[in-house]
Amino acid sequence: MKNEKVHTPPLRIACPKNISRFPWDFLLVLQTHI
């Protein structure tokens, strides 16, 4: 949970609600972490 604050922006983008609206954003976030 400590990393939660550091990964706040990506977590919000990867939020389930956002995934429903922006499924492609989720893939972009995964690529960014890679």
PDB file of N, CA and C in Angstrom:
ATOM      1  N   MET A   1       0.853  -1.208   0.000  1.00  0.00           N
ATOM      2  CA  MET A   1       0.000   0.000   0.000  1.00  0.00           C
ATOM      3  C   MET A   1       0.883   1.250   0.000  1.00  0.00           C
ATOM      4  N   LYS A   2       2.135   1.116   0.423  1.00  0.00           N
ATOM      5  CA  LYS A   2       3.023   2.284   0.448  1.00  0.00           C
ATOM      6  C   LYS A   2       3.226   2.830  -0.968  1.00  0.00           C
ATOM      7  N   ASN A   3       3.322   1.927  -1.934  1.00  0.00           N
ATOM      8  CA  ASN A   3       3.517   2.366  -3.320  1.00  0.00           C
ATOM      9  C   ASN A   3       2.240   2.982  -3.899  1.00  0.00           C
ATOM     10  N   GLU A   4       1.131   2.792  -3.206  1.00  0.00           N
ATOM     11  CA  GLU A   4      -0.140   3.314  -3.726  1.00  0.00           C
ATOM     12  C   GLU A   4      -0.025   4.814  -3.985  1.00  0.00           C
ATOM     13  N   LYS A   5       0.592   5.545  -3.054  1.00  0.00           N
ATOM     14  CA  LYS A   5       0.719   7.000  -3.233  1.00  0.00           C
ATOM     15  C   LYS A   5       1.603   7.310  -4.439  1.00  0.00           C
ATOM     16  N   VAL A   6       2.682   6.566  -4.582  1.00  0.00           N
ATOM     17  CA  VAL A   6       3.595   6.821  -5.704  1.00  0.00           C
ATOM     18  C   VAL A   6       2.918   6.486  -7.029  1.00  0.00           C
ATOM     19  N   HIS A   7       2.063   5.449  -7.015  1.00  0.00           N
ATOM     20  CA  HIS A   7       1.386   5.024  -8.250  1.00  0.00           C
ATOM     21  C   HIS A   7      -0.045   5.563  -8.285  1.00  0.00           C
ATOM     22  N   THR A   8      -0.233   6.761  -7.758  1.00  0.00           N
ATOM     23  CA  THR A   8      -1.590   7.314  -7.742  1.00  0.00           C
ATOM     24  C   THR A   8      -2.107   7.595  -9.153  1.00  0.00           C
ATOM     25  N   PRO A   9      -1.335   8.265 -10.013  1.00  0.00           N
ATOM     26  CA  PRO A   9      -1.824   8.571 -11.361  1.00  0.00           C
ATOM     27  C   PRO A   9      -2.168   7.307 -12.155  1.00  0.00           C
ATOM     28  N   PRO A  10      -1.272   6.317 -12.245  1.00  0.00           N
ATOM     29  CA  PRO A  10      -1.570   5.096 -13.004  1.00  0.00           C
ATOM     30  C   PRO A  10      -2.746   4.334 -12.420  1.00  0.00           C
ATOM     31  N   LEU A  11      -2.851   4.307 -11.080  1.00  0.00           N
ATOM     32  CA  LEU A  11      -3.954   3.577 -10.449  1.00  0.00           C
ATOM     33  C   LEU A  11      -5.286   4.193 -10.871  1.00  0.00           C
ATOM     34  N   ARG A  12      -5.347   5.515 -10.903  1.00  0.00           N
ATOM     35  CA  ARG A  12      -6.599   6.176 -11.280  1.00  0.00           C
ATOM     36  C   ARG A  12      -6.925   5.853 -12.736  1.00  0.00           C
ATOM     37  N   ILE A  13      -5.911   5.843 -13.584  1.00  0.00           N
ATOM     38  CA  ILE A  13      -6.150   5.541 -15.003  1.00  0.00           C
ATOM     39  C   ILE A  13      -6.586   4.089 -15.159  1.00  0.00           C
ATOM     40  N   ALA A  14      -6.006   3.217 -14.320  1.00  0.00           N
ATOM     41  CA  ALA A  14      -6.331   1.788 -14.407  1.00  0.00           C
ATOM     42  C   ALA A  14      -7.565   1.460 -13.561  1.00  0.00           C
ATOM     43  N   CYS A  15      -8.259   2.488 -13.076  1.00  0.00           N
ATOM     44  CA  CYS A  15      -9.450   2.249 -12.253  1.00  0.00           C
ATOM     45  C   CYS A  15     -10.484   1.460 -13.073  1.00  0.00           C
ATOM     46  N   PRO A  16     -11.212   0.566 -12.437  1.00  0.00           N
ATOM     47  CA  PRO A  16     -12.234  -0.215 -13.154  1.00  0.00           C
ATOM     48  C   PRO A  16     -13.209   0.693 -13.906  1.00  0.00           C
ATOM     49  N   LYS A  17     -13.609   1.791 -13.285  1.00  0.00           N
ATOM     50  CA  LYS A  17     -14.560   2.706 -13.937  1.00  0.00           C
ATOM     51  C   LYS A  17     -13.923   3.283 -15.210  1.00  0.00           C
ATOM     52  N   ASN A  18     -12.663   3.686 -15.120  1.00  0.00           N
ATOM     53  CA  ASN A  18     -12.003   4.252 -16.296  1.00  0.00           C
ATOM     54  C   ASN A  18     -11.779   3.193 -17.369  1.00  0.00           C
ATOM     55  N   ILE A  19     -11.500   1.962 -16.933  1.00  0.00           N
ATOM     56  CA  ILE A  19     -11.257   0.888 -17.907  1.00  0.00           C
ATOM     57  C   ILE A  19     -12.515   0.692 -18.758  1.00  0.00           C
ATOM     58  N   SER A  20     -13.670   0.775 -18.120  1.00  0.00           N
ATOM     59  CA  SER A  20     -14.924   0.603 -18.866  1.00  0.00           C
ATOM     60  C   SER A  20     -15.036   1.692 -19.932  1.00  0.00           C
ATOM     61  N   ARG A  21     -14.605   2.884 -19.595  1.00  0.00           N
ATOM     62  CA  ARG A  21     -14.717   4.009 -20.532  1.00  0.00           C
ATOM     63  C   ARG A  21     -13.484   4.078 -21.429  1.00  0.00           C
ATOM     64  N   PHE A  22     -12.321   3.805 -20.875  1.00  0.00           N
ATOM     65  CA  PHE A  22     -11.085   3.874 -21.667  1.00  0.00           C
ATOM     66  C   PHE A  22     -10.292   2.572 -21.540  1.00  0.00           C
ATOM     67  N   PRO A  23     -10.760   1.512 -22.188  1.00  0.00           N
ATOM     68  CA  PRO A  23     -10.063   0.219 -22.103  1.00  0.00           C
ATOM     69  C   PRO A  23      -8.656   0.299 -22.675  1.00  0.00           C
ATOM     70  N   TRP A  24      -8.473   1.173 -23.675  1.00  0.00           N
ATOM     71  CA  TRP A  24      -7.144   1.292 -24.296  1.00  0.00           C
ATOM     72  C   TRP A  24      -6.166   1.962 -23.325  1.00  0.00           C
ATOM     73  N   ASP A  25      -6.652   2.839 -22.462  1.00  0.00           N
ATOM     74  CA  ASP A  25      -5.767   3.495 -21.474  1.00  0.00           C
ATOM     75  C   ASP A  25      -5.106   2.452 -20.578  1.00  0.00           C
ATOM     76  N   PHE A  26      -5.874   1.422 -20.222  1.00  0.00           N
ATOM     77  CA  PHE A  26      -5.332   0.382 -19.344  1.00  0.00           C
ATOM     78  C   PHE A  26      -4.123  -0.277 -20.009  1.00  0.00           C
ATOM     79  N   LEU A  27      -4.235  -0.565 -21.289  1.00  0.00           N
ATOM     80  CA  LEU A  27      -3.114  -1.190 -22.013  1.00  0.00           C
ATOM     81  C   LEU A  27      -1.924  -0.233 -22.047  1.00  0.00           C
ATOM     82  N   LEU A  28      -2.190   1.042 -22.241  1.00  0.00           N
ATOM     83  CA  LEU A  28      -1.095   2.026 -22.295  1.00  0.00           C
ATOM     84  C   LEU A  28      -0.384   2.071 -20.947  1.00  0.00           C
ATOM     85  N   VAL A  29      -1.152   2.000 -19.873  1.00  0.00           N
ATOM     86  CA  VAL A  29      -0.545   2.035 -18.530  1.00  0.00           C
ATOM     87  C   VAL A  29       0.367   0.817 -18.347  1.00  0.00           C
ATOM     88  N   LEU A  30      -0.109  -0.342 -18.797  1.00  0.00           N
ATOM     89  CA  LEU A  30       0.710  -1.559 -18.646  1.00  0.00           C
ATOM     90  C   LEU A  30       2.012  -1.395 -19.421  1.00  0.00           C
ATOM     91  N   GLN A  31       1.929  -0.829 -20.626  1.00  0.00           N
ATOM     92  CA  GLN A  31       3.131  -0.636 -21.439  1.00  0.00           C
ATOM     93  C   GLN A  31       4.079   0.352 -20.755  1.00  0.00           C
ATOM     94  N   THR A  32       3.507   1.361 -20.103  1.00  0.00           N
ATOM     95  CA  THR A  32       4.354   2.367 -19.434  1.00  0.00           C
ATOM     96  C   THR A  32       5.143   1.716 -18.301  1.00  0.00           C
ATOM     97  N   HIS A  33       4.480   0.821 -17.548  1.00  0.00           N
ATOM     98  CA  HIS A  33       5.174   0.151 -16.433  1.00  0.00           C
ATOM     99  C   HIS A  33       6.282  -0.745 -16.960  1.00  0.00           C
ATOM    100  N   ILE A  34       6.067  -1.314 -18.155  1.00  0.00           N
ATOM    101  CA  ILE A  34       7.095  -2.200 -18.726  1.00  0.00           C
ATOM    102  C   ILE A  34       8.279  -1.334 -19.128  1.00  0.00           C
TER     103      ILE A  34
END
